[in-house]
Coordinates of C-alpha atoms and ligand atoms in Angstrom, one line a residue:
X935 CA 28.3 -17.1 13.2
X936 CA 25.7 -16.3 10.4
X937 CA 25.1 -12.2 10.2
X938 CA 22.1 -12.5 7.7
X939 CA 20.1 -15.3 8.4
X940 CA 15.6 -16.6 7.8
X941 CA 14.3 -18.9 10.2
X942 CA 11.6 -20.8 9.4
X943 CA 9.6 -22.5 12.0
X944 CA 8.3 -25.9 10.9
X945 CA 6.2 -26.2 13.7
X946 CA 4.3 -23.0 13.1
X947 CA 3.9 -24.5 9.1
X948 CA 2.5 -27.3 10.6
X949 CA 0.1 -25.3 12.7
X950 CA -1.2 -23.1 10.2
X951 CA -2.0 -26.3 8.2
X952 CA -3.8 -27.8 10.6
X953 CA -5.9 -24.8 11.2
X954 CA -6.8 -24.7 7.6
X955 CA -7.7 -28.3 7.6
X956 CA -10.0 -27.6 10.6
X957 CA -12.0 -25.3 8.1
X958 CA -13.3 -28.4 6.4
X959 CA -11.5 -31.9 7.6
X960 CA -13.2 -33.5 4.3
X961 CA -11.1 -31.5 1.8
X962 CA -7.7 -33.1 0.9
X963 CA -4.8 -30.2 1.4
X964 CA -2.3 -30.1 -1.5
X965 CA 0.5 -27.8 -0.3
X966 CA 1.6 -25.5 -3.0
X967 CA 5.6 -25.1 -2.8
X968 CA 6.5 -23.3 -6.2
X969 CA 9.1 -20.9 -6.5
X970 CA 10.6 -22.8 -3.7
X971 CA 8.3 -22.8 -1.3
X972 CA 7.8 -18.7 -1.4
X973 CA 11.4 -18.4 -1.1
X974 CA 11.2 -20.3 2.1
X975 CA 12.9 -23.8 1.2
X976 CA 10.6 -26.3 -1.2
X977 CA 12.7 -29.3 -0.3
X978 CA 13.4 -29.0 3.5
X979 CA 9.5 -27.5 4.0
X980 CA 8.4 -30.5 1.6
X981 CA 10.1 -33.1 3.7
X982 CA 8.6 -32.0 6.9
X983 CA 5.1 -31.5 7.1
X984 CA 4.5 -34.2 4.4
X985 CA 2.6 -36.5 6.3
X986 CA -0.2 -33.4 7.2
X987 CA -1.0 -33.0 3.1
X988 CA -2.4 -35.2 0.7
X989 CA -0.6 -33.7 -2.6
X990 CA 2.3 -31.0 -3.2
X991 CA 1.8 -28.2 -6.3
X992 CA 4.3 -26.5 -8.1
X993 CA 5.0 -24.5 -11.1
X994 CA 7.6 -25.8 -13.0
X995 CA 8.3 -29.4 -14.3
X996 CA 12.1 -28.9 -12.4
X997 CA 10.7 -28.0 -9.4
X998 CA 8.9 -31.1 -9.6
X999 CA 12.1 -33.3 -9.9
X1000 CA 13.7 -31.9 -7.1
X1001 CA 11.1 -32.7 -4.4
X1002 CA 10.8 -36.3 -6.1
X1003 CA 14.9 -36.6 -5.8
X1004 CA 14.8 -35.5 -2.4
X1005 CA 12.4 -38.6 -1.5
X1006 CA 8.9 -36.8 -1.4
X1007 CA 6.3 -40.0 -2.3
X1008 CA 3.0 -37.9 -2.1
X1009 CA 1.6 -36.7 -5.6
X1010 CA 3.3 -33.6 -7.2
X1011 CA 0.9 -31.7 -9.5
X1012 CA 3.6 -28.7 -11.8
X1013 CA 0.3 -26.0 -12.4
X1014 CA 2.0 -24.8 -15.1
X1015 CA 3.3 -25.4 -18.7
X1016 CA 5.8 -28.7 -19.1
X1017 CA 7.4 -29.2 -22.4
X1018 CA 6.1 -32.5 -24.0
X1019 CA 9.8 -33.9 -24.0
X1020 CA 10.0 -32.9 -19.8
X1021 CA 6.3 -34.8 -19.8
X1022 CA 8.8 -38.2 -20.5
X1023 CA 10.6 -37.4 -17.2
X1024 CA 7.3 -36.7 -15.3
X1025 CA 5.8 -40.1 -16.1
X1026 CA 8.9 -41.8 -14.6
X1027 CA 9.0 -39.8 -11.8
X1028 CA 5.3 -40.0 -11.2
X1029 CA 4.8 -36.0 -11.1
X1030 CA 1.6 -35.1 -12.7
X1031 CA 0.6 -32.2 -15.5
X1032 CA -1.9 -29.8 -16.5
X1033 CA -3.7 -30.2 -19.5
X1034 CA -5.1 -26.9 -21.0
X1035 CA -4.4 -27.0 -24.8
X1036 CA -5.5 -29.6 -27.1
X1037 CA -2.8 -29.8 -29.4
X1038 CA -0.3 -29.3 -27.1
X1039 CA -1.9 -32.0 -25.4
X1040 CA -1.6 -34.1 -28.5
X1041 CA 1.7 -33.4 -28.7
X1042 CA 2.2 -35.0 -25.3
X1043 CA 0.1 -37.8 -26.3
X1044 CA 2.2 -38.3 -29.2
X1045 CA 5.4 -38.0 -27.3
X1046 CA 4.4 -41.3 -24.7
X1047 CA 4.2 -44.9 -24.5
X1048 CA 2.6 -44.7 -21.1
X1049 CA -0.6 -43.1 -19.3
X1050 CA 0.0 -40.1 -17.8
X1051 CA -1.9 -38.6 -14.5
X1052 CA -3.4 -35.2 -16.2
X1053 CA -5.6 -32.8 -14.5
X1054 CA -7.4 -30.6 -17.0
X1055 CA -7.1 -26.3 -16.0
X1056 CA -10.6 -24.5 -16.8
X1057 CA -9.9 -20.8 -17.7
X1058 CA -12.9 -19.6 -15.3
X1059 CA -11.9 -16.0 -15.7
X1060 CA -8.4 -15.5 -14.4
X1061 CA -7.6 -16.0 -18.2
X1062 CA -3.9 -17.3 -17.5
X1063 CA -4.0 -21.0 -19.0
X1064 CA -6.5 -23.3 -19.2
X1065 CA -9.9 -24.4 -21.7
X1066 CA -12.7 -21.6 -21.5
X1067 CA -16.5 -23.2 -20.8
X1068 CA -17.0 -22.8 -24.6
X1069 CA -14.6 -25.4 -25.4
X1070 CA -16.0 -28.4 -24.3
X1071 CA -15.6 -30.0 -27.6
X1072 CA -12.3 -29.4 -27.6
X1073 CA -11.8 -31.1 -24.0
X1074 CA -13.9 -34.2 -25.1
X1075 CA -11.4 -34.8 -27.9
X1076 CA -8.9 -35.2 -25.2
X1077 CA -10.8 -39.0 -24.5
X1078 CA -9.3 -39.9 -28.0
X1079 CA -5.5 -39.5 -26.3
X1080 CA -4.8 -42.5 -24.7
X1081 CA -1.9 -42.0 -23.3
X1082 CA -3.3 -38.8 -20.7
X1083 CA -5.4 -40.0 -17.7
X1084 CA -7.6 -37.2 -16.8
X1085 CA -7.3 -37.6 -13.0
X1086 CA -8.6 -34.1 -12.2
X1087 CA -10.1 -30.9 -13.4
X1088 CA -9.2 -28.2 -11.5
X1089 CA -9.4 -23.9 -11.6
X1090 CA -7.8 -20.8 -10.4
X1091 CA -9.6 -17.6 -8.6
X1092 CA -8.4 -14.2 -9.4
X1093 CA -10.2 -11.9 -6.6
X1094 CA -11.2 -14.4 -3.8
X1095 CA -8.9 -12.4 -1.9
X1096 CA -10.9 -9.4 -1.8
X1097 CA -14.2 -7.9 -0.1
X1098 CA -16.3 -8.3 -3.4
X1099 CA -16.8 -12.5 -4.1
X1100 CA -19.2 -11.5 -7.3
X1101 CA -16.5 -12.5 -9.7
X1102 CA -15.3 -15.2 -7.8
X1103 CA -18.6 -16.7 -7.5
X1104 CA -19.2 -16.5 -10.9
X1105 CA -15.9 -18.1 -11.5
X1106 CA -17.3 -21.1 -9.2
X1107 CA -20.3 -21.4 -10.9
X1108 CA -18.7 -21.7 -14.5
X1109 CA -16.3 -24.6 -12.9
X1110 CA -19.3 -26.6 -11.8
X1111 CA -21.4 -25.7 -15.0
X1112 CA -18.2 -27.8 -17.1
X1113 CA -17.8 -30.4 -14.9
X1114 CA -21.6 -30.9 -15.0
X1115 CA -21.9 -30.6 -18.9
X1116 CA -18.6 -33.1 -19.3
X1117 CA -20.6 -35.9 -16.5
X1118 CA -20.4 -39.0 -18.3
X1119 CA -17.5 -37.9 -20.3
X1120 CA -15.0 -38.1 -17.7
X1121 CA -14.9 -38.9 -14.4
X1122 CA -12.5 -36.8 -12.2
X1123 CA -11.3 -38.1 -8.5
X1124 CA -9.8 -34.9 -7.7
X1125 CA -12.0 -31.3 -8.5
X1126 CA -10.0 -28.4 -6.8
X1127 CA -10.7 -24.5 -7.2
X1128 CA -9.5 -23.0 -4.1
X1129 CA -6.6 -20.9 -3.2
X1130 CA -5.7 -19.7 0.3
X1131 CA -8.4 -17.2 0.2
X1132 CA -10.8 -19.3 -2.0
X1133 CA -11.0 -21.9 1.0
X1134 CA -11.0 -19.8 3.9
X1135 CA -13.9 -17.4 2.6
X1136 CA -15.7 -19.7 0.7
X1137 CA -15.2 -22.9 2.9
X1138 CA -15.9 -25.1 -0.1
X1139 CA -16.4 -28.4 -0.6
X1140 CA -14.3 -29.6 -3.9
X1141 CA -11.6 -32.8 -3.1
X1142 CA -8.9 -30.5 -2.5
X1143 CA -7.7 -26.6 -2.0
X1144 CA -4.4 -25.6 -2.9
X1145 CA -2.9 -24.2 0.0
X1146 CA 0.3 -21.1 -0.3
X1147 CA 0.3 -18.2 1.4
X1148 CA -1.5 -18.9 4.5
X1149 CA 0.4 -22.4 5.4
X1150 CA 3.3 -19.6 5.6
X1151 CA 1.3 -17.7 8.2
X1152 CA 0.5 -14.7 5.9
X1153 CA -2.9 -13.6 4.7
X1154 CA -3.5 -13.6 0.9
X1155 CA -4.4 -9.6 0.9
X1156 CA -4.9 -6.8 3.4
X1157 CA -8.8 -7.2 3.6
X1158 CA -8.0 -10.6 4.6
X1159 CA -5.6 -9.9 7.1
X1160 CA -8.2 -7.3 8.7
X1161 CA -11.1 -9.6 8.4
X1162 CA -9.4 -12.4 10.6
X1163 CA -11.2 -15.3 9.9
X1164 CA -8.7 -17.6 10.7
X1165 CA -5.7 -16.8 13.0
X1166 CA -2.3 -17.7 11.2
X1167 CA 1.1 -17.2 12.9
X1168 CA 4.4 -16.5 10.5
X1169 CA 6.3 -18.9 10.3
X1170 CA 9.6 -17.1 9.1
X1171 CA 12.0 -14.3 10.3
X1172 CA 14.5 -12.5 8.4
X1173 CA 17.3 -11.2 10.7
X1174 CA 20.7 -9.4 10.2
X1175 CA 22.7 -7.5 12.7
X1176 CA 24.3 -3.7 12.7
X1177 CA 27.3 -3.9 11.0
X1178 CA 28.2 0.0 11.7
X1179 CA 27.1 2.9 13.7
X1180 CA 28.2 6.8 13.1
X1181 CA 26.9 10.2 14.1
X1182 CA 26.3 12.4 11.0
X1183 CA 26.4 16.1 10.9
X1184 CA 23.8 18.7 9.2
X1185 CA 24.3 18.4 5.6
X1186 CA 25.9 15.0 5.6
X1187 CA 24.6 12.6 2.4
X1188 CA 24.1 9.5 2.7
X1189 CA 24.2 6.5 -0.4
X1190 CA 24.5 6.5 -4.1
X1191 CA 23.2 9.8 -5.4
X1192 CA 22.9 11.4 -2.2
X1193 CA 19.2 11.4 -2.2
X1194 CA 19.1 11.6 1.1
X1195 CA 20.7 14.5 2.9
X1196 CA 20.5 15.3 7.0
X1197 CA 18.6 18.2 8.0
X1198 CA 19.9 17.9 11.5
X1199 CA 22.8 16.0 13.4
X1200 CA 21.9 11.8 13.2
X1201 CA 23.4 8.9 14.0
X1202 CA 23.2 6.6 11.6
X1203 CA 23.6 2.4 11.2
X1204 CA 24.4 0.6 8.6
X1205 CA 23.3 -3.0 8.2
X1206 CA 24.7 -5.9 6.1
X1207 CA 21.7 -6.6 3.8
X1208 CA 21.2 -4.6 0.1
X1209 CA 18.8 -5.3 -2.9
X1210 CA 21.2 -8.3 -3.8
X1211 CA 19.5 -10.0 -0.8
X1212 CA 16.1 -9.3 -2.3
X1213 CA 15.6 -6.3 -0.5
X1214 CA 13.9 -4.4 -3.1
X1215 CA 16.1 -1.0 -3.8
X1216 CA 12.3 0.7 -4.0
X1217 CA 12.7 0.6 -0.1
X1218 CA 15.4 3.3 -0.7
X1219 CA 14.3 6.2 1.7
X1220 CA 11.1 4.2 2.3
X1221 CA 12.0 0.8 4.3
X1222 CA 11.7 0.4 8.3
X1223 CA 13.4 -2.4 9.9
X1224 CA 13.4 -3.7 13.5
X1225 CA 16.3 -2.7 16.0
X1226 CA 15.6 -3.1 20.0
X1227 CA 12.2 -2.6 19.5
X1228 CA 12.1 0.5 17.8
X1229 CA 11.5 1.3 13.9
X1230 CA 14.6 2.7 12.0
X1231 CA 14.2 4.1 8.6
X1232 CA 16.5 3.7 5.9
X1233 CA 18.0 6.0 4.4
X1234 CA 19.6 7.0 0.7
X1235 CA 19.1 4.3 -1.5
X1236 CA 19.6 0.6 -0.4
X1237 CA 23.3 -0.3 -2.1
X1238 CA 24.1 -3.8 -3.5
X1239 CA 25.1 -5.6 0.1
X1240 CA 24.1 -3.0 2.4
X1241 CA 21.6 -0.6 3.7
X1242 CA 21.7 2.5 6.2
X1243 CA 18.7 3.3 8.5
X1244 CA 18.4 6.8 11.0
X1245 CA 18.8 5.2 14.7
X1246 CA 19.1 8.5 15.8
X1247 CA 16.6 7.4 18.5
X1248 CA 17.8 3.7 19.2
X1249 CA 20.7 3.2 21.7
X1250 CA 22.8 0.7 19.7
X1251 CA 26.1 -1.2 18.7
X1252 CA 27.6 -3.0 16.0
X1253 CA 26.1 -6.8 16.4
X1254 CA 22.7 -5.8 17.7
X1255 CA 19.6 -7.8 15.9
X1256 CA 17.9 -6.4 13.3
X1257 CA 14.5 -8.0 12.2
X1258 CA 13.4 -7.1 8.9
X1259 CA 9.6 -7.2 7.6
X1260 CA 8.3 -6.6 10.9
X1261 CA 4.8 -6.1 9.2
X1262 CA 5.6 -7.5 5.8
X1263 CA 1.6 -6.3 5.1
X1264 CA 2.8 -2.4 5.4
X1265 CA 6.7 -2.9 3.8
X1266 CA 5.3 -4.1 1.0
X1267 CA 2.4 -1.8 0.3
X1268 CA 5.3 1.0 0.5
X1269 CA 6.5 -0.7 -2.6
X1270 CA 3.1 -1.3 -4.3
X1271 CA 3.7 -4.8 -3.7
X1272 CA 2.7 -7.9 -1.8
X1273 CA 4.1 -9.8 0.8
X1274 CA 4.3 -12.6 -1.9
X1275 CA 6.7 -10.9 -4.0
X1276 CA 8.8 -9.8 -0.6
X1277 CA 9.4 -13.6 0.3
X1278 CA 9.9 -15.3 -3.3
X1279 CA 12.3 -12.2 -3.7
X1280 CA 14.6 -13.3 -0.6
X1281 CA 18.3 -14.4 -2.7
X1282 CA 19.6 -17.9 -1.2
X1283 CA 22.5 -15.7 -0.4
X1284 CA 20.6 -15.5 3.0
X1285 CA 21.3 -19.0 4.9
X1286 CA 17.8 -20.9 5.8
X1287 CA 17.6 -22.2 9.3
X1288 CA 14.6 -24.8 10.1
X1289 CA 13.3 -25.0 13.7
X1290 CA 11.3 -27.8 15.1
X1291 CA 10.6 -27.8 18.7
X1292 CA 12.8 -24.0 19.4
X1293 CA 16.3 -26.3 18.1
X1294 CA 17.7 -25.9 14.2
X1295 CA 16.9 -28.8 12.9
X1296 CA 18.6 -28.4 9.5
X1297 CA 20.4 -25.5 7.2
X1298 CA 20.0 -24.7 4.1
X1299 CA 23.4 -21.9 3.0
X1300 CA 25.0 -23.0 -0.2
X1301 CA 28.3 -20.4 0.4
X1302 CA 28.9 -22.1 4.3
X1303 CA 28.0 -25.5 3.3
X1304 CA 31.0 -26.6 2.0
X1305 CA 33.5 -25.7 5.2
X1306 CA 33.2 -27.4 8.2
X1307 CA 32.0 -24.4 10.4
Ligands
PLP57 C1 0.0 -20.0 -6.4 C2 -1.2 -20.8 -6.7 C3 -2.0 -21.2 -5.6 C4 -1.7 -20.9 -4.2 O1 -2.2 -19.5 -3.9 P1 -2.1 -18.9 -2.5 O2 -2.8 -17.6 -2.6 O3 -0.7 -18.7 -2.1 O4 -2.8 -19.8 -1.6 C5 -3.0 -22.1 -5.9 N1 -3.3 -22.5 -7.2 C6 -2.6 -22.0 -8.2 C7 -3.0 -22.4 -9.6 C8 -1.5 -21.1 -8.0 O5 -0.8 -20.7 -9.1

């Protein structure tokens, strides 16, 4: 029996996806599965809904590999930095790079006998990698390296997410100013600019939007959520059980350091999940979880394995469920933090169950998988 366990519901994946593709049926999806799909599982997540998107986008050249050795055949784009001996690997392999330096890109030039698929990052604003507008000579030097197919040209929003689209507009408007002033010097089959939240409030028209966050179910920021204009469901659960229940008296401290101390007679449950989990010890005296339907707060600082939480109003029992991230939105602004960091934080310690159709379809726990039950 698995006490700490995510389910992730391939079904609703596939939902959400199709609901974004309803925005505009014209615009290619490329599912974005770095960091292992959010936390969630890149290769079982990959594998399932790869016939409802068009490309997959990670960050890292080895997260590349792994969804080509698990037998994805779309196109893999890594969106950020591979070393020019890894860009070997990604030609056979047929994952695609960015291009946003030219003598790095020389150096990758240099370091192949074959064309590579390339798509060039414009730095619009967001200022993490990519050529600024002012350095179209240097991009039109990148027609001299034979070896790099420039197959796209693509950008990254830093504030689409939020009530104000000034910046991002002007972010959009410096993308189509490049492409415009490079016409004739390259000729791009894939232009791509939006996120989640560049899509769904702009409801652009480029060949492509990268699609994270909302493909999961969650909205890219709280405005987002509260604005509503598209209705996602989430597709993953993080459950554990009550390991222990006790009745405290006045006085009684709970956890490393005793930060937290009863005022008053509690009772008191522990449950079997601690920061090592990638519950963040900042939810120390701070965190709610989910037990029977009721919100219990934990209390004293979240150990290693294991947390306590006041149930002093909850009838309950060792084995009962406990649902964590009930509203991921409000956990994680507890912790100035965003649901983002809450997933990709989740340790693979917690086993992975994939549902399709209500059944577990496959499991992904590398300390069970090697005994037979
Ligand atoms: C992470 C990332 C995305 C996806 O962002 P979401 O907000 O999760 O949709 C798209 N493009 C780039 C370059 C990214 O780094």
């Amino acid at each position: 029996m698995l006490t700490n366990y995510i389910e992730i519901d391939i079904d609703k994946i596939i939902a959400n996806i199709e609901k974004i593709h309803n925005i505009n049926k014209d615009v290619d999806i490329c599912a974005v599965v770095k960091a292992n799909a959010y936390g969630l599982g890149a290769v079982p997540i990959a594998k399932h809904i790869e016939k409802y998107v068009s490309y997959f986008a990670v960050a890292r050249f080895e997260e590349a590999r792994s969804l080509r050795y698990s037998g994805v055949k779309k196109p893999i784009l890594v969106l950020g930095y591979v070393s020019p001996q890894d860009v070997k690997k990604c030609l056979d392999l047929e994952i695609e790079i960015s291009i946003y330096d030219l003598s790095l890109a020389k150096e990758i030039n240099r370091n192949l006998d074959e064309i590579i698929n390339c798509h060039l990052a414009i730095d619009t604003g967001h200022s993490r990698i990519g050529f600024r507008s002012h350095e179209l000579d240097k991009i039109r030097e990148l027609k001299n390296l034979k070896n790099l197919h420039i197959k796209g040209i693509f950008s990254h929003f830093s504030t689409a997410d939020e009530e104000d689209l000034t910046f991002t507009k002007d972010q959009e408007k410096i993308f189509s100013n490049v492409i415009t002033d490079l016409y004739g010097d390259f000729d791009f089959d894939l232009v791509h600019i939006d996120n989640s939240a560049g899509f769904i409030r702009l409801r652009s028209n480029y060949d492509m939007a990268r699609i994270g966050i909302c493909m999961y179910g969650l909205y890219p920021s709280d405005y987002m959520r509260e604005r509503k204009d598209i209705d996602l469901d989430p597709c993953f659960k993080f459950k554990s059980i009550v390991s222990h229940v006790k009745e405290i008296d006045e006085g009684t401290s709970v956890s490393y350091g005793r930060s937290f101390v009863a005022d008053k007679k509690m009772k008191i449950a522990t449950i079997p999940v601690g920061y090592a989990d990638g519950y963040f010890r900042a939810f120390s005296n701070l965190g709610e979880v989910l037990i029977k339907g009721s919100h219990a707060r934990v209390v004293g600082r979240v150990c290693m394995d294991q947390i306590m939480v006041d149930v002093s109003n909850i009838d309950v029992n060792i084995g009962d469920e406990v649902i964590f991230y009930d509203d991921i939105y409000r956990e994680a602004n507890k912790i100035a933090t965003i649901p983002y960091e809450l997933m990709t934080a989740l340790d693979m310690r917690i086993p992975r169950l994939y549902i399709k159709n209500n059944k577990v379809v496959e499991v992904d726990d590398y300390l069970g998988e090697i005994y037979e039950d």
